[in-house]
Structures are given as C-alpha cells and as structure tokens.
Amino acid sequence: MSELMARAAAFVAGTPWQDWTPKPLAGDASNRRYLRLTGPDGDSVILMDADPAKGEAIAPFVTIAEWLCANGLTAPHILRRDTPRGLLLIDDLGPLTIAEVANAVTEDQLYDAAVDVLIALDGKAPPPDLAQMTPDVGADMVAITAQTYYACDAAPLVNAVHAALRANAPDANAMALRDYHSENLIWRPERAGLDRVGLLDFQDAFIAPRGYDLASLLRDIRRPVSPAQVTRQLARFSAATNIEPALFAAQVATLGAQRNLRILGVFARLVANGKPRYAALLPSVWDALMCDLQHPALHDLQKVVVATLPPPQDRP
C-alpha cells in the first residue's frame, strides 16, 4: 500500500488535491486499485491506479466514461490523467452502492432506477470499434470453466452454449457495460431521473445481445433479486423497448446462463491466484445459473451443464 500512496502522491503533486487525505477503497477482481482523496471541506475525488505493468490500462475506462457522459448518463468525469503510468483522478459519484442501501430503500425504487438507465442506454448508438459478443464469442467465453472450475472437456459446454445463443440470443446489437450489478451502481437519492444512478466498472464494455446488462443486474450473485422483481423489470424493459416479452425472457435467461457459466471459471481462477474470498461466491453463482437453466428454452443446455459440472460443494 505504501507503493500505491507514493504513486498517488507523485500524481497529484502540485495540484489542488495534493494535500487531500487518501483512504484506500476496496478493490475488485482486477489489478486496479483505488483511493478516495478527501479535502478539508469534505469534498472528495477518486484516484484509480490501473498500472500497465500489472496488465491494466486507463484508456478503455476514459473512452466509455466520456461516451456515457456525452449521452446523458452518470459516469465519472476525468479530472486528471497519466496514461503511461495508468493513473486517473475522477469524480466521486457517492459513497454508497445499491447493494449497500438495499435494506433502506425499496427494491422497486432501486431497480426501477437501475433499469431506467438500461432503457436509456438501449436507445444510444454505441461508440465505434467495440468488441462484439457473437454466439461464437459468447460460447468461447465459457471454456475457462472447464479449465479452472472443473477440469473436463470444454467442447460439450462450448457447443451447448453456442447452440443456446444461436437459438435465443443470436444478434450482438446493443451496448453492454458488462459488469452492471448492485456493487457497481452508486445510489444518489438526492438526484433526479437517470442521475440517481452513478456508473462504475464499465471499461470492458462491448456489443452484446440486448438484455446482457439486464441479466447481469437481475442475476446478481452479490445481492439476490426477488423473483417478483425479475418479472417486473423484464416486463418494464420489454414494454419500453418494444421487444416481444416471451422471446426477450428467453434471451435474458440465455445471457444470464452464459454469463454465470463464465463467472464460475473466472472466480475459480481468482481463487487459484490467491483471492480466496471468491470461493464464498461460487454457490451463489451456481444457484443463479440453475435458476436461468429452468427456462424451457434452455433444456438442452441444462442437461449438458448438469452432466458436465458439479455444484461447488461437490468439486474436488
């Protein structure tokens, strides 16, 4: 941590923030690190350390942040940057995530606001040159699970996911922020409209089938969403975007299954790489996966998953 403090001090030296008090913030699954710098009057900013020497970069974050702000959504403004060293100073959108206020604010209020952002996002032309999650790409993304979660032949999983995506979610046609869940959404109750939800962790954004971010939100393994809320938000999004509800429900279930199959592998890799806290999340990932696999459109995928992978408690 002293190394991070030294990098941060050098970055803000000679700026209005140089004497502000730094406090480490919880990191995520990446190698990025964060500090909150607080001034004498209580104002604060966030310092992001995305060191290229550790495989990180700030350019994708900056690109998507600026695009989101230009399109009327609430992402941090870039206050200062050092691209070669991977350092950013950004707006502090607020201290509390949706996950942290979930017991104090009604579920309808929180998820209506979060889905309103996705509805607005759905109508925007995405920035150019983003990667696309075609059925081929989406299927290949789950191969990691056969490498790190449970050693087995990846082909049955990959082929089954490919078939499900081709049948139910074939078109990569919408912007997806990719990690849209309760711990990455800042709750701003003093604001109005779309500004009530601050957006974070969007640097891996890509073009995916419509509903990818909705699947991420509604099958959130950190804060389970009630079945009634899932039904409510699927209906709200379908009505607002003129998508046939039954087909859209199958699409979101397919995207949720693909996403959580991959997360099983990603979290298992993190555990193997010295981040044991992710082991505790594996049962929730499995439960979310099993929930989506109950959809009739995913019967074939369900059979392959159950035949190929054990639940977390039965892994060697």
PDB file of C-alpha atoms in Angstrom:
ATOM      1  CA  MET A   1       0.000   0.000   0.000  1.00  0.00           C
ATOM      2  CA  SER A   2       2.927   2.351   0.621  1.00  0.00           C
ATOM      3  CA  GLU A   3       3.857   1.938  -3.047  1.00  0.00           C
ATOM      4  CA  LEU A   4       0.340   2.999  -4.059  1.00  0.00           C
ATOM      5  CA  MET A   5       0.484   6.006  -1.743  1.00  0.00           C
ATOM      6  CA  ALA A   6       3.797   7.045  -3.276  1.00  0.00           C
ATOM      7  CA  ARG A   7       2.397   6.746  -6.816  1.00  0.00           C
ATOM      8  CA  ALA A   8      -0.655   8.732  -5.816  1.00  0.00           C
ATOM      9  CA  ALA A   9       1.372  11.472  -4.101  1.00  0.00           C
ATOM     10  CA  ALA A  10       3.561  11.933  -7.156  1.00  0.00           C
ATOM     11  CA  PHE A  11       0.496  12.051  -9.421  1.00  0.00           C
ATOM     12  CA  VAL A  12      -1.286  14.828  -7.505  1.00  0.00           C
ATOM     13  CA  ALA A  13       1.809  16.819  -6.543  1.00  0.00           C
ATOM     14  CA  GLY A  14       1.379  20.478  -7.454  1.00  0.00           C
ATOM     15  CA  THR A  15      -2.401  20.133  -7.955  1.00  0.00           C
ATOM     16  CA  PRO A  16      -5.311  21.321  -5.777  1.00  0.00           C
ATOM     17  CA  TRP A  17      -5.613  17.747  -4.450  1.00  0.00           C
ATOM     18  CA  GLN A  18      -2.036  17.303  -3.251  1.00  0.00           C
ATOM     19  CA  ASP A  19      -2.823  17.759   0.458  1.00  0.00           C
ATOM     20  CA  TRP A  20      -6.118  15.884   0.489  1.00  0.00           C
ATOM     21  CA  THR A  21      -6.328  12.849   2.775  1.00  0.00           C
ATOM     22  CA  PRO A  22      -6.112   9.478   0.995  1.00  0.00           C
ATOM     23  CA  LYS A  23      -8.083   6.418   2.092  1.00  0.00           C
ATOM     24  CA  PRO A  24      -7.881   3.027   0.344  1.00  0.00           C
ATOM     25  CA  LEU A  25     -11.089   1.645  -1.148  1.00  0.00           C
ATOM     26  CA  ALA A  26     -11.981  -1.983  -1.700  1.00  0.00           C
ATOM     27  CA  GLY A  27     -10.685  -3.295  -4.993  1.00  0.00           C
ATOM     28  CA  ASP A  28     -12.349  -5.626  -7.472  1.00  0.00           C
ATOM     29  CA  ALA A  29     -11.372  -8.756  -9.381  1.00  0.00           C
ATOM     30  CA  SER A  30      -8.813  -6.847 -11.446  1.00  0.00           C
ATOM     31  CA  ASN A  31      -5.407  -5.439 -10.554  1.00  0.00           C
ATOM     32  CA  ARG A  32      -6.811  -1.918 -10.329  1.00  0.00           C
ATOM     33  CA  ARG A  33      -6.511  -0.097  -7.002  1.00  0.00           C
ATOM     34  CA  TYR A  34      -8.436   2.881  -5.662  1.00  0.00           C
ATOM     35  CA  LEU A  35      -8.048   5.719  -3.161  1.00  0.00           C
ATOM     36  CA  ARG A  36     -10.611   8.272  -2.033  1.00  0.00           C
ATOM     37  CA  LEU A  37      -8.966  11.678  -1.534  1.00  0.00           C
ATOM     38  CA  THR A  38     -10.901  13.946   0.833  1.00  0.00           C
ATOM     39  CA  GLY A  39     -10.361  17.672   1.170  1.00  0.00           C
ATOM     40  CA  PRO A  40     -10.672  19.872   4.265  1.00  0.00           C
ATOM     41  CA  ASP A  41     -14.226  20.901   3.318  1.00  0.00           C
ATOM     42  CA  GLY A  42     -15.384  17.293   2.850  1.00  0.00           C
ATOM     43  CA  ASP A  43     -15.230  17.234  -0.953  1.00  0.00           C
ATOM     44  CA  SER A  44     -13.724  14.062  -2.391  1.00  0.00           C
ATOM     45  CA  VAL A  45     -12.371  12.557  -5.591  1.00  0.00           C
ATOM     46  CA  ILE A  46     -11.299   9.043  -6.557  1.00  0.00           C
ATOM     47  CA  LEU A  47      -7.821   8.062  -7.663  1.00  0.00           C
ATOM     48  CA  MET A  48      -7.643   4.964  -9.870  1.00  0.00           C
ATOM     49  CA  ASP A  49      -4.355   3.119 -10.253  1.00  0.00           C
ATOM     50  CA  ALA A  50      -4.510   0.880 -13.342  1.00  0.00           C
ATOM     51  CA  ASP A  51      -0.821   0.092 -13.658  1.00  0.00           C
ATOM     52  CA  PRO A  52       0.147  -1.097 -17.175  1.00  0.00           C
ATOM     53  CA  ALA A  53       2.914  -3.162 -15.554  1.00  0.00           C
ATOM     54  CA  LYS A  54       0.124  -5.248 -13.999  1.00  0.00           C
ATOM     55  CA  GLY A  55      -1.814  -5.653 -17.243  1.00  0.00           C
ATOM     56  CA  GLU A  56      -4.196  -2.742 -16.710  1.00  0.00           C
ATOM     57  CA  ALA A  57      -4.939   0.368 -18.781  1.00  0.00           C
ATOM     58  CA  ILE A  58      -6.960   3.547 -18.318  1.00  0.00           C
ATOM     59  CA  ALA A  59      -7.780   4.263 -21.969  1.00  0.00           C
ATOM     60  CA  PRO A  60     -10.873   1.979 -22.185  1.00  0.00           C
ATOM     61  CA  PHE A  61     -12.299   3.490 -18.983  1.00  0.00           C
ATOM     62  CA  VAL A  62     -11.759   7.022 -20.264  1.00  0.00           C
ATOM     63  CA  THR A  63     -13.363   6.242 -23.634  1.00  0.00           C
ATOM     64  CA  ILE A  64     -16.519   4.753 -22.158  1.00  0.00           C
ATOM     65  CA  ALA A  65     -16.771   7.327 -19.344  1.00  0.00           C
ATOM     66  CA  GLU A  66     -16.670  10.193 -21.812  1.00  0.00           C
ATOM     67  CA  TRP A  67     -19.203   8.447 -24.080  1.00  0.00           C
ATOM     68  CA  LEU A  68     -21.599   7.859 -21.181  1.00  0.00           C
ATOM     69  CA  CYS A  69     -21.377  11.470 -20.006  1.00  0.00           C
ATOM     70  CA  ALA A  70     -21.907  12.738 -23.548  1.00  0.00           C
ATOM     71  CA  ASN A  71     -25.060  10.608 -23.762  1.00  0.00           C
ATOM     72  CA  GLY A  72     -26.683  11.949 -20.608  1.00  0.00           C
ATOM     73  CA  LEU A  73     -25.721   9.141 -18.232  1.00  0.00           C
ATOM     74  CA  THR A  74     -23.802   9.496 -14.978  1.00  0.00           C
ATOM     75  CA  ALA A  75     -20.210   8.334 -15.166  1.00  0.00           C
ATOM     76  CA  PRO A  76     -17.214   9.991 -13.501  1.00  0.00           C
ATOM     77  CA  HIS A  77     -15.696  12.986 -15.231  1.00  0.00           C
ATOM     78  CA  ILE A  78     -11.978  12.713 -15.838  1.00  0.00           C
ATOM     79  CA  LEU A  79     -10.171  15.325 -13.731  1.00  0.00           C
ATOM     80  CA  ARG A  80      -6.554  14.342 -14.358  1.00  0.00           C
ATOM     81  CA  ARG A  81      -4.802  11.507 -16.174  1.00  0.00           C
ATOM     82  CA  ASP A  82      -1.398   9.971 -16.659  1.00  0.00           C
ATOM     83  CA  THR A  83      -1.930   7.383 -19.367  1.00  0.00           C
ATOM     84  CA  PRO A  84       1.609   5.920 -19.490  1.00  0.00           C
ATOM     85  CA  ARG A  85       1.553   5.234 -15.746  1.00  0.00           C
ATOM     86  CA  GLY A  86      -2.111   4.224 -15.644  1.00  0.00           C
ATOM     87  CA  LEU A  87      -3.312   6.850 -13.169  1.00  0.00           C
ATOM     88  CA  LEU A  88      -6.647   8.657 -13.198  1.00  0.00           C
ATOM     89  CA  LEU A  89      -8.329  11.196 -10.960  1.00  0.00           C
ATOM     90  CA  ILE A  90     -12.107  11.090 -11.362  1.00  0.00           C
ATOM     91  CA  ASP A  91     -15.312  12.408  -9.825  1.00  0.00           C
ATOM     92  CA  ASP A  92     -16.511  10.727  -6.655  1.00  0.00           C
ATOM     93  CA  LEU A  93     -20.098   9.846  -7.572  1.00  0.00           C
ATOM     94  CA  GLY A  94     -21.043   8.998  -3.999  1.00  0.00           C
ATOM     95  CA  PRO A  95     -20.223   6.760  -1.047  1.00  0.00           C
ATOM     96  CA  LEU A  96     -22.955   4.108  -1.265  1.00  0.00           C
ATOM     97  CA  THR A  97     -23.769   1.441  -3.816  1.00  0.00           C
ATOM     98  CA  ILE A  98     -27.194  -0.021  -4.471  1.00  0.00           C
ATOM     99  CA  ALA A  99     -26.031  -3.137  -2.628  1.00  0.00           C
ATOM    100  CA  GLU A 100     -25.267  -1.071   0.459  1.00  0.00           C
ATOM    101  CA  VAL A 101     -28.612   0.751   0.596  1.00  0.00           C
ATOM    102  CA  ALA A 102     -30.798  -2.197  -0.355  1.00  0.00           C
ATOM    103  CA  ASN A 103     -32.181  -2.585   3.172  1.00  0.00           C
ATOM    104  CA  ALA A 104     -33.092   1.109   3.462  1.00  0.00           C
ATOM    105  CA  VAL A 105     -34.677   1.743   0.040  1.00  0.00           C
ATOM    106  CA  THR A 106     -37.477  -0.244  -1.555  1.00  0.00           C
ATOM    107  CA  GLU A 107     -36.449  -2.819  -4.123  1.00  0.00           C
ATOM    108  CA  ASP A 108     -38.862  -1.336  -6.665  1.00  0.00           C
ATOM    109  CA  GLN A 109     -37.277   2.101  -6.328  1.00  0.00           C
ATOM    110  CA  LEU A 110     -33.723   0.831  -6.682  1.00  0.00           C
ATOM    111  CA  TYR A 111     -34.325  -1.487  -9.593  1.00  0.00           C
ATOM    112  CA  ASP A 112     -36.691   0.835 -11.428  1.00  0.00           C
ATOM    113  CA  ALA A 113     -33.907   3.429 -11.383  1.00  0.00           C
ATOM    114  CA  ALA A 114     -31.235   0.942 -12.473  1.00  0.00           C
ATOM    115  CA  VAL A 115     -33.363  -0.426 -15.304  1.00  0.00           C
ATOM    116  CA  ASP A 116     -34.330   3.089 -16.426  1.00  0.00           C
ATOM    117  CA  VAL A 117     -30.607   3.607 -17.108  1.00  0.00           C
ATOM    118  CA  LEU A 118     -30.537   0.435 -19.212  1.00  0.00           C
ATOM    119  CA  ILE A 119     -33.622   1.531 -21.125  1.00  0.00           C
ATOM    120  CA  ALA A 120     -31.933   4.854 -21.887  1.00  0.00           C
ATOM    121  CA  LEU A 121     -28.722   3.079 -22.836  1.00  0.00           C
ATOM    122  CA  ASP A 122     -30.617   0.796 -25.213  1.00  0.00           C
ATOM    123  CA  GLY A 123     -31.556   3.744 -27.395  1.00  0.00           C
ATOM    124  CA  LYS A 124     -27.993   5.035 -27.862  1.00  0.00           C
ATOM    125  CA  ALA A 125     -25.715   4.342 -30.815  1.00  0.00           C
ATOM    126  CA  PRO A 126     -22.661   2.672 -29.249  1.00  0.00           C
ATOM    127  CA  PRO A 127     -19.142   4.007 -29.658  1.00  0.00           C
ATOM    128  CA  PRO A 128     -17.182   2.544 -32.570  1.00  0.00           C
ATOM    129  CA  ASP A 129     -14.740  -0.340 -32.521  1.00  0.00           C
ATOM    130  CA  LEU A 130     -16.067  -2.209 -29.504  1.00  0.00           C
ATOM    131  CA  ALA A 131     -15.729  -5.988 -29.393  1.00  0.00           C
ATOM    132  CA  GLN A 132     -18.876  -7.979 -30.176  1.00  0.00           C
ATOM    133  CA  MET A 133     -20.286 -10.930 -28.268  1.00  0.00           C
ATOM    134  CA  THR A 134     -21.499 -13.059 -31.150  1.00  0.00           C
ATOM    135  CA  PRO A 135     -22.624 -16.640 -30.438  1.00  0.00           C
ATOM    136  CA  ASP A 136     -19.121 -17.828 -31.330  1.00  0.00           C
ATOM    137  CA  VAL A 137     -17.506 -15.374 -28.915  1.00  0.00           C
ATOM    138  CA  GLY A 138     -20.041 -15.969 -26.155  1.00  0.00           C
ATOM    139  CA  ALA A 139     -19.557 -19.711 -26.387  1.00  0.00           C
ATOM    140  CA  ASP A 140     -15.766 -19.468 -26.319  1.00  0.00           C
ATOM    141  CA  MET A 141     -16.029 -17.307 -23.180  1.00  0.00           C
ATOM    142  CA  VAL A 142     -17.214 -20.298 -21.112  1.00  0.00           C
ATOM    143  CA  ALA A 143     -14.248 -22.523 -21.981  1.00  0.00           C
ATOM    144  CA  ILE A 144     -12.435 -21.162 -18.926  1.00  0.00           C
ATOM    145  CA  THR A 145     -14.907 -23.014 -16.703  1.00  0.00           C
ATOM    146  CA  ALA A 146     -13.651 -26.359 -17.973  1.00  0.00           C
ATOM    147  CA  GLN A 147     -10.103 -25.242 -17.229  1.00  0.00           C
ATOM    148  CA  THR A 148     -10.341 -23.672 -13.782  1.00  0.00           C
ATOM    149  CA  TYR A 149     -13.665 -24.581 -12.120  1.00  0.00           C
ATOM    150  CA  TYR A 150     -13.696 -28.279 -13.011  1.00  0.00           C
ATOM    151  CA  ALA A 151     -11.206 -29.983 -15.293  1.00  0.00           C
ATOM    152  CA  CYS A 152     -13.138 -31.526 -18.140  1.00  0.00           C
ATOM    153  CA  ASP A 153     -13.552 -31.412 -21.893  1.00  0.00           C
ATOM    154  CA  ALA A 154     -14.719 -27.893 -22.738  1.00  0.00           C
ATOM    155  CA  ALA A 155     -16.328 -28.863 -26.051  1.00  0.00           C
ATOM    156  CA  PRO A 156     -19.735 -30.009 -24.712  1.00  0.00           C
ATOM    157  CA  LEU A 157     -20.177 -26.784 -22.718  1.00  0.00           C
ATOM    158  CA  VAL A 158     -18.954 -24.544 -25.517  1.00  0.00           C
ATOM    159  CA  ASN A 159     -21.137 -26.287 -28.104  1.00  0.00           C
ATOM    160  CA  ALA A 160     -24.231 -26.200 -25.901  1.00  0.00           C
ATOM    161  CA  VAL A 161     -23.809 -22.505 -25.103  1.00  0.00           C
ATOM    162  CA  HIS A 162     -23.246 -21.774 -28.785  1.00  0.00           C
ATOM    163  CA  ALA A 163     -26.491 -23.565 -29.705  1.00  0.00           C
ATOM    164  CA  ALA A 164     -28.432 -21.723 -26.984  1.00  0.00           C
ATOM    165  CA  LEU A 165     -27.106 -18.342 -28.080  1.00  0.00           C
ATOM    166  CA  ARG A 166     -27.835 -19.016 -31.745  1.00  0.00           C
ATOM    167  CA  ALA A 167     -31.385 -20.040 -30.889  1.00  0.00           C
ATOM    168  CA  ASN A 168     -32.257 -17.392 -28.301  1.00  0.00           C
ATOM    169  CA  ALA A 169     -29.752 -14.510 -28.443  1.00  0.00           C
ATOM    170  CA  PRO A 170     -28.119 -14.536 -31.877  1.00  0.00           C
ATOM    171  CA  ASP A 171     -27.609 -10.824 -32.528  1.00  0.00           C
ATOM    172  CA  ALA A 172     -24.929  -8.642 -30.930  1.00  0.00           C
ATOM    173  CA  ASN A 173     -26.819  -5.396 -31.365  1.00  0.00           C
ATOM    174  CA  ALA A 174     -26.695  -3.345 -28.146  1.00  0.00           C
ATOM    175  CA  MET A 175     -24.185  -1.591 -25.923  1.00  0.00           C
ATOM    176  CA  ALA A 176     -23.467  -3.569 -22.734  1.00  0.00           C
ATOM    177  CA  LEU A 177     -21.431  -2.155 -19.861  1.00  0.00           C
ATOM    178  CA  ARG A 178     -20.803  -5.803 -18.939  1.00  0.00           C
ATOM    179  CA  ASP A 179     -20.466  -5.642 -15.128  1.00  0.00           C
ATOM    180  CA  TYR A 180     -23.782  -3.963 -14.377  1.00  0.00           C
ATOM    181  CA  HIS A 181     -24.679  -5.106 -10.866  1.00  0.00           C
ATOM    182  CA  SER A 182     -25.518  -3.723  -7.450  1.00  0.00           C
ATOM    183  CA  GLU A 183     -21.908  -3.214  -6.287  1.00  0.00           C
ATOM    184  CA  ASN A 184     -21.046  -1.152  -9.373  1.00  0.00           C
ATOM    185  CA  LEU A 185     -24.061   1.175  -9.204  1.00  0.00           C
ATOM    186  CA  ILE A 186     -23.866   4.247  -6.958  1.00  0.00           C
ATOM    187  CA  TRP A 187     -27.152   5.288  -5.357  1.00  0.00           C
ATOM    188  CA  ARG A 188     -27.652   9.074  -5.458  1.00  0.00           C
ATOM    189  CA  PRO A 189     -31.055   9.710  -3.821  1.00  0.00           C
ATOM    190  CA  GLU A 190     -30.613  13.488  -3.818  1.00  0.00           C
ATOM    191  CA  ARG A 191     -30.505  13.480  -7.634  1.00  0.00           C
ATOM    192  CA  ALA A 192     -33.353  13.072 -10.132  1.00  0.00           C
ATOM    193  CA  GLY A 193     -34.002  10.873 -13.140  1.00  0.00           C
ATOM    194  CA  LEU A 194     -31.095   8.970 -14.640  1.00  0.00           C
ATOM    195  CA  ASP A 195     -28.672  10.907 -12.433  1.00  0.00           C
ATOM    196  CA  ARG A 196     -29.817   8.889  -9.414  1.00  0.00           C
ATOM    197  CA  VAL A 197     -27.587   6.008 -10.558  1.00  0.00           C
ATOM    198  CA  GLY A 198     -23.841   6.501 -10.924  1.00  0.00           C
ATOM    199  CA  LEU A 199     -21.983   4.077 -13.187  1.00  0.00           C
ATOM    200  CA  LEU A 200     -18.662   2.365 -12.481  1.00  0.00           C
ATOM    201  CA  ASP A 201     -16.559  -0.530 -13.828  1.00  0.00           C
ATOM    202  CA  PHE A 202     -17.534  -0.246 -17.484  1.00  0.00           C
ATOM    203  CA  GLN A 203     -14.103  -0.388 -19.134  1.00  0.00           C
ATOM    204  CA  ASP A 204     -14.827  -3.853 -20.585  1.00  0.00           C
ATOM    205  CA  ALA A 205     -17.979  -2.677 -22.392  1.00  0.00           C
ATOM    206  CA  PHE A 206     -18.831  -4.476 -25.608  1.00  0.00           C
ATOM    207  CA  ILE A 207     -21.670  -5.038 -28.064  1.00  0.00           C
ATOM    208  CA  ALA A 208     -23.883  -7.906 -26.956  1.00  0.00           C
ATOM    209  CA  PRO A 209     -27.414  -9.202 -27.489  1.00  0.00           C
ATOM    210  CA  ARG A 210     -29.995  -6.891 -25.941  1.00  0.00           C
ATOM    211  CA  GLY A 211     -30.526  -7.666 -22.299  1.00  0.00           C
ATOM    212  CA  TYR A 212     -26.965  -8.637 -21.365  1.00  0.00           C
ATOM    213  CA  ASP A 213     -26.713  -5.939 -18.688  1.00  0.00           C
ATOM    214  CA  LEU A 214     -30.244  -6.700 -17.525  1.00  0.00           C
ATOM    215  CA  ALA A 215     -29.216 -10.322 -16.998  1.00  0.00           C
ATOM    216  CA  SER A 216     -26.187  -9.120 -15.045  1.00  0.00           C
ATOM    217  CA  LEU A 217     -28.393  -6.954 -12.817  1.00  0.00           C
ATOM    218  CA  LEU A 218     -31.217  -9.429 -12.239  1.00  0.00           C
ATOM    219  CA  ARG A 219     -28.970 -12.448 -11.658  1.00  0.00           C
ATOM    220  CA  ASP A 220     -26.643 -10.524  -9.355  1.00  0.00           C
ATOM    221  CA  ILE A 221     -24.741 -13.063  -7.267  1.00  0.00           C
ATOM    222  CA  ARG A 222     -23.744 -10.439  -4.673  1.00  0.00           C
ATOM    223  CA  ARG A 223     -27.283  -9.318  -3.921  1.00  0.00           C
ATOM    224  CA  PRO A 224     -30.052 -11.713  -4.996  1.00  0.00           C
ATOM    225  CA  VAL A 225     -33.053 -10.085  -6.656  1.00  0.00           C
ATOM    226  CA  SER A 226     -36.531 -11.350  -5.802  1.00  0.00           C
ATOM    227  CA  PRO A 227     -38.396 -13.372  -8.461  1.00  0.00           C
ATOM    228  CA  ALA A 228     -41.165 -10.770  -8.448  1.00  0.00           C
ATOM    229  CA  GLN A 229     -38.634  -8.043  -9.193  1.00  0.00           C
ATOM    230  CA  VAL A 230     -37.121 -10.060 -12.026  1.00  0.00           C
ATOM    231  CA  THR A 231     -40.589 -10.397 -13.579  1.00  0.00           C
ATOM    232  CA  ARG A 232     -41.305  -6.706 -13.028  1.00  0.00           C
ATOM    233  CA  GLN A 233     -38.118  -5.490 -14.684  1.00  0.00           C
ATOM    234  CA  LEU A 234     -38.300  -7.871 -17.636  1.00  0.00           C
ATOM    235  CA  ALA A 235     -41.798  -6.512 -18.302  1.00  0.00           C
ATOM    236  CA  ARG A 236     -40.711  -2.879 -17.901  1.00  0.00           C
ATOM    237  CA  PHE A 237     -37.749  -3.264 -20.248  1.00  0.00           C
ATOM    238  CA  SER A 238     -39.768  -5.181 -22.848  1.00  0.00           C
ATOM    239  CA  ALA A 239     -42.541  -2.589 -22.861  1.00  0.00           C
ATOM    240  CA  ALA A 240     -40.155   0.361 -23.047  1.00  0.00           C
ATOM    241  CA  THR A 241     -38.109  -1.109 -25.901  1.00  0.00           C
ATOM    242  CA  ASN A 242     -40.915  -2.817 -27.857  1.00  0.00           C
ATOM    243  CA  ILE A 243     -39.478  -6.326 -27.550  1.00  0.00           C
ATOM    244  CA  GLU A 244     -41.789  -9.346 -27.564  1.00  0.00           C
ATOM    245  CA  PRO A 245     -41.850 -10.356 -23.860  1.00  0.00           C
ATOM    246  CA  ALA A 246     -41.636 -14.142 -24.169  1.00  0.00           C
ATOM    247  CA  LEU A 247     -38.763 -14.046 -26.638  1.00  0.00           C
ATOM    248  CA  PHE A 248     -36.969 -11.481 -24.531  1.00  0.00           C
ATOM    249  CA  ALA A 249     -37.337 -13.573 -21.369  1.00  0.00           C
ATOM    250  CA  ALA A 250     -35.686 -16.494 -23.169  1.00  0.00           C
ATOM    251  CA  GLN A 251     -32.916 -14.201 -24.406  1.00  0.00           C
ATOM    252  CA  VAL A 252     -32.179 -12.797 -20.945  1.00  0.00           C
ATOM    253  CA  ALA A 253     -32.192 -16.291 -19.394  1.00  0.00           C
ATOM    254  CA  THR A 254     -29.713 -17.437 -22.039  1.00  0.00           C
ATOM    255  CA  LEU A 255     -27.443 -14.454 -21.450  1.00  0.00           C
ATOM    256  CA  GLY A 256     -27.634 -14.957 -17.695  1.00  0.00           C
ATOM    257  CA  ALA A 257     -26.691 -18.615 -18.055  1.00  0.00           C
ATOM    258  CA  GLN A 258     -23.786 -17.823 -20.377  1.00  0.00           C
ATOM    259  CA  ARG A 259     -22.566 -15.096 -18.046  1.00  0.00           C
ATOM    260  CA  ASN A 260     -22.687 -17.179 -14.871  1.00  0.00           C
ATOM    261  CA  LEU A 261     -21.125 -20.207 -16.535  1.00  0.00           C
ATOM    262  CA  ARG A 262     -18.169 -17.987 -17.347  1.00  0.00           C
ATOM    263  CA  ILE A 263     -18.131 -16.447 -13.860  1.00  0.00           C
ATOM    264  CA  LEU A 264     -17.748 -19.912 -12.327  1.00  0.00           C
ATOM    265  CA  GLY A 265     -14.484 -20.216 -14.232  1.00  0.00           C
ATOM    266  CA  VAL A 266     -13.328 -16.663 -13.578  1.00  0.00           C
ATOM    267  CA  PHE A 267     -13.933 -16.898  -9.827  1.00  0.00           C
ATOM    268  CA  ALA A 268     -12.249 -20.307  -9.647  1.00  0.00           C
ATOM    269  CA  ARG A 269      -9.208 -18.780 -11.360  1.00  0.00           C
ATOM    270  CA  LEU A 270      -9.182 -15.898  -8.887  1.00  0.00           C
ATOM    271  CA  VAL A 271      -9.236 -18.358  -6.003  1.00  0.00           C
ATOM    272  CA  ALA A 272      -6.322 -20.258  -7.534  1.00  0.00           C
ATOM    273  CA  ASN A 273      -4.452 -16.953  -7.950  1.00  0.00           C
ATOM    274  CA  GLY A 274      -4.628 -16.098  -4.283  1.00  0.00           C
ATOM    275  CA  LYS A 275      -8.013 -14.408  -3.846  1.00  0.00           C
ATOM    276  CA  PRO A 276      -9.847 -16.944  -1.649  1.00  0.00           C
ATOM    277  CA  ARG A 277     -12.792 -14.645  -0.906  1.00  0.00           C
ATOM    278  CA  TYR A 278     -14.259 -15.521  -4.309  1.00  0.00           C
ATOM    279  CA  ALA A 279     -14.749 -19.138  -3.220  1.00  0.00           C
ATOM    280  CA  ALA A 280     -17.599 -18.000  -0.967  1.00  0.00           C
ATOM    281  CA  LEU A 281     -19.443 -16.586  -4.007  1.00  0.00           C
ATOM    282  CA  LEU A 282     -19.365 -19.779  -6.065  1.00  0.00           C
ATOM    283  CA  PRO A 283     -22.573 -21.250  -4.533  1.00  0.00           C
ATOM    284  CA  SER A 284     -24.471 -18.062  -5.400  1.00  0.00           C
ATOM    285  CA  VAL A 285     -23.167 -18.191  -8.969  1.00  0.00           C
ATOM    286  CA  TRP A 286     -24.273 -21.814  -9.247  1.00  0.00           C
ATOM    287  CA  ASP A 287     -27.738 -21.017  -7.856  1.00  0.00           C
ATOM    288  CA  ALA A 288     -28.188 -18.144 -10.335  1.00  0.00           C
ATOM    289  CA  LEU A 289     -27.088 -20.417 -13.167  1.00  0.00           C
ATOM    290  CA  MET A 290     -29.532 -23.150 -12.138  1.00  0.00           C
ATOM    291  CA  CYS A 291     -32.331 -20.593 -11.919  1.00  0.00           C
ATOM    292  CA  ASP A 292     -31.845 -19.430 -15.508  1.00  0.00           C
ATOM    293  CA  LEU A 293     -31.453 -23.001 -16.743  1.00  0.00           C
ATOM    294  CA  GLN A 294     -35.019 -23.676 -15.590  1.00  0.00           C
ATOM    295  CA  HIS A 295     -36.264 -21.734 -18.614  1.00  0.00           C
ATOM    296  CA  PRO A 296     -37.821 -24.158 -21.130  1.00  0.00           C
ATOM    297  CA  ALA A 297     -35.707 -22.707 -23.945  1.00  0.00           C
ATOM    298  CA  LEU A 298     -32.558 -23.876 -22.130  1.00  0.00           C
ATOM    299  CA  HIS A 299     -33.496 -27.515 -21.589  1.00  0.00           C
ATOM    300  CA  ASP A 300     -30.646 -28.832 -23.736  1.00  0.00           C
ATOM    301  CA  LEU A 301     -28.077 -26.530 -22.129  1.00  0.00           C
ATOM    302  CA  GLN A 302     -29.297 -27.531 -18.675  1.00  0.00           C
ATOM    303  CA  LYS A 303     -28.728 -31.218 -19.450  1.00  0.00           C
ATOM    304  CA  VAL A 304     -25.168 -30.560 -20.602  1.00  0.00           C
ATOM    305  CA  VAL A 305     -24.295 -28.369 -17.621  1.00  0.00           C
ATOM    306  CA  VAL A 306     -25.646 -30.861 -15.074  1.00  0.00           C
ATOM    307  CA  ALA A 307     -23.895 -33.749 -16.824  1.00  0.00           C
ATOM    308  CA  THR A 308     -20.585 -31.884 -17.099  1.00  0.00           C
ATOM    309  CA  LEU A 309     -20.136 -29.747 -13.981  1.00  0.00           C
ATOM    310  CA  PRO A 310     -20.620 -30.498 -10.279  1.00  0.00           C
ATOM    311  CA  PRO A 311     -22.065 -27.924  -7.894  1.00  0.00           C
ATOM    312  CA  PRO A 312     -19.429 -26.069  -5.860  1.00  0.00           C
ATOM    313  CA  GLN A 313     -19.780 -28.252  -2.772  1.00  0.00           C
ATOM    314  CA  ASP A 314     -19.008 -31.367  -4.845  1.00  0.00           C
ATOM    315  CA  ARG A 315     -15.899 -30.073  -6.594  1.00  0.00           C
ATOM    316  CA  PRO A 316     -12.676 -31.932  -5.857  1.00  0.00           C
TER     317      PRO A 316
END
